[in-house]
XYZ file of C-alpha atoms in Angstrom:
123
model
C -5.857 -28.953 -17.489
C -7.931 -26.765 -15.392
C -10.232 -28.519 -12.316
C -13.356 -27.438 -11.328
C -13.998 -27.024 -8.056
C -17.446 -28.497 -6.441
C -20.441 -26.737 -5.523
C -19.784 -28.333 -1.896
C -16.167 -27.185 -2.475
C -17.171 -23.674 -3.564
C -19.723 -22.913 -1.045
C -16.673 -24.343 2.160
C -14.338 -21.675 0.366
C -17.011 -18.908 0.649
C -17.470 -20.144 4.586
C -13.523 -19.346 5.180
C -11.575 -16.432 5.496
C -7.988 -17.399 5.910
C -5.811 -19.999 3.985
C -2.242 -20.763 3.232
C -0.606 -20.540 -0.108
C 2.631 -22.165 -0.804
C 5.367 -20.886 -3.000
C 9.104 -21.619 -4.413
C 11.347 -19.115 -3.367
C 14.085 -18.627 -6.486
C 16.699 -20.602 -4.461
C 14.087 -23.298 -4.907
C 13.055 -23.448 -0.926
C 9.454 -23.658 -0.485
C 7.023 -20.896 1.368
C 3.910 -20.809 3.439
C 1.952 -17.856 3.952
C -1.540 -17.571 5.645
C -3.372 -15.225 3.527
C -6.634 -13.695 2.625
C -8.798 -14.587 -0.424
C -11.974 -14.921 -2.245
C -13.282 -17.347 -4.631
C -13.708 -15.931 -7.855
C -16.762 -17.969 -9.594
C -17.069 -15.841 -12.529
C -13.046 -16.977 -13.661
C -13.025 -20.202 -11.747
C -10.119 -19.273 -9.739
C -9.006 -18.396 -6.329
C -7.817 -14.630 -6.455
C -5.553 -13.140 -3.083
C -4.784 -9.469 -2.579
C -3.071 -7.435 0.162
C -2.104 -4.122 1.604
C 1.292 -4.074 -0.031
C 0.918 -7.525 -2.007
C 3.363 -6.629 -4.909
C 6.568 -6.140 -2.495
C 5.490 -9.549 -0.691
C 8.089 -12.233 -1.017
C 5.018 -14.732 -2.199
C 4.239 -12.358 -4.913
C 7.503 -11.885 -6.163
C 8.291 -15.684 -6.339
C 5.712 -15.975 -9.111
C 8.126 -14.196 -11.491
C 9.960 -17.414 -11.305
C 7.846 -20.048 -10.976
C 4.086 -20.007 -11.176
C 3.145 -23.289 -9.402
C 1.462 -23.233 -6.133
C -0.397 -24.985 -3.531
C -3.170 -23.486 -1.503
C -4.860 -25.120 1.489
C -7.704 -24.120 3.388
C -8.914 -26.114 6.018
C -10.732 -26.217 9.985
C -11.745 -28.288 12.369
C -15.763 -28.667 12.493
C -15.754 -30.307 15.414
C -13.778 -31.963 18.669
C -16.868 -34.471 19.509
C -16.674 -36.265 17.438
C -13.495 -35.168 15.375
C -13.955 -33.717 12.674
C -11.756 -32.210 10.090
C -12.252 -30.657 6.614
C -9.556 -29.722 4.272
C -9.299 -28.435 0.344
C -5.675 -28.674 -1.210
C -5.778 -26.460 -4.728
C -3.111 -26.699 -6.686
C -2.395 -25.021 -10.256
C -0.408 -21.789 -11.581
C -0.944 -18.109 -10.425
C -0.402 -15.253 -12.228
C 0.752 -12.083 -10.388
C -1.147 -9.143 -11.310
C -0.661 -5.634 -11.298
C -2.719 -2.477 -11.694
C -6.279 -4.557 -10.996
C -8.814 -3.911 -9.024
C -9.114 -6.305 -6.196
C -11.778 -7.709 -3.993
C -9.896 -5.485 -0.958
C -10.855 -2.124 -0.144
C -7.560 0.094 0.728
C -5.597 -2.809 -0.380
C -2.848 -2.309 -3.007
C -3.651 -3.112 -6.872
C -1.589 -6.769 -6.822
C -3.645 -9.599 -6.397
C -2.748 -13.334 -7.048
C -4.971 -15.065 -8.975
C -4.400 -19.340 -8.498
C -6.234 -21.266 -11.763
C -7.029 -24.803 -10.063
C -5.425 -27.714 -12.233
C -5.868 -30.681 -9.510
C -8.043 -30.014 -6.296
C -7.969 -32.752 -3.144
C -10.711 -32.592 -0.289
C -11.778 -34.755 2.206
C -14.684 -33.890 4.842
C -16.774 -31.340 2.916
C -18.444 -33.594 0.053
């Protein structure tokens, strides 16, 4: 089942430029990579390109298993504390020959399709 993602939700991804997007490596090991990304309202998904994303190691674990997590989060303040997080998680697709959000990046971009989304501290 796809999720839908919040206007709230939306609107904090559109504030952030860097999150983390977790992979299976084909031996089954996980992976965590910071990486760029845009939300894409028009599809409902969270799409990732690169300079050189199709050689990545995260792009290339797709071809064996699609599911992913991706977490963006930050801390809004020290005073008092207080942290904000949003934990996607779904399938991506790996792409090739599109045109991407990145200018001079390569034509790869991974494109996540939400299925269950967690937040706390941006509702």
């Amino acid at each position: 089942m796809i999720a839908t993602l919040s206007p709230a939700q939306i609107e904090y991804l559109r504030s952030q430029r860097l999150g983390r997007l977790a992979t299976i490596r084909p031996d089954g090991s996980p992976q965590n990579n910071p990486v760029g990304f845009r939300y894409n309202e028009a599809l409902g998904t969270v799409d990732i390109a690169g300079h050189n994303m199709g050689a990545s190691q995260k792009f290339r674990n797709l071809a064996k298993e699609a599911r992913v997590a991706f977490v963006v989060d930050d801390i809004a303040s020290v005073q008092p504390w207080e942290v904000r997080c949003l934990e996607i998680r779904g399938t991506a697709q790996a792409l090739r020959d599109v045109d991407t959000y990145l200018a001079g990046g390569s034509r790869e971009l991974i494109r996540i399709t939400p299925e269950r989304v967690l937040a706390f501290g941006i509702e």
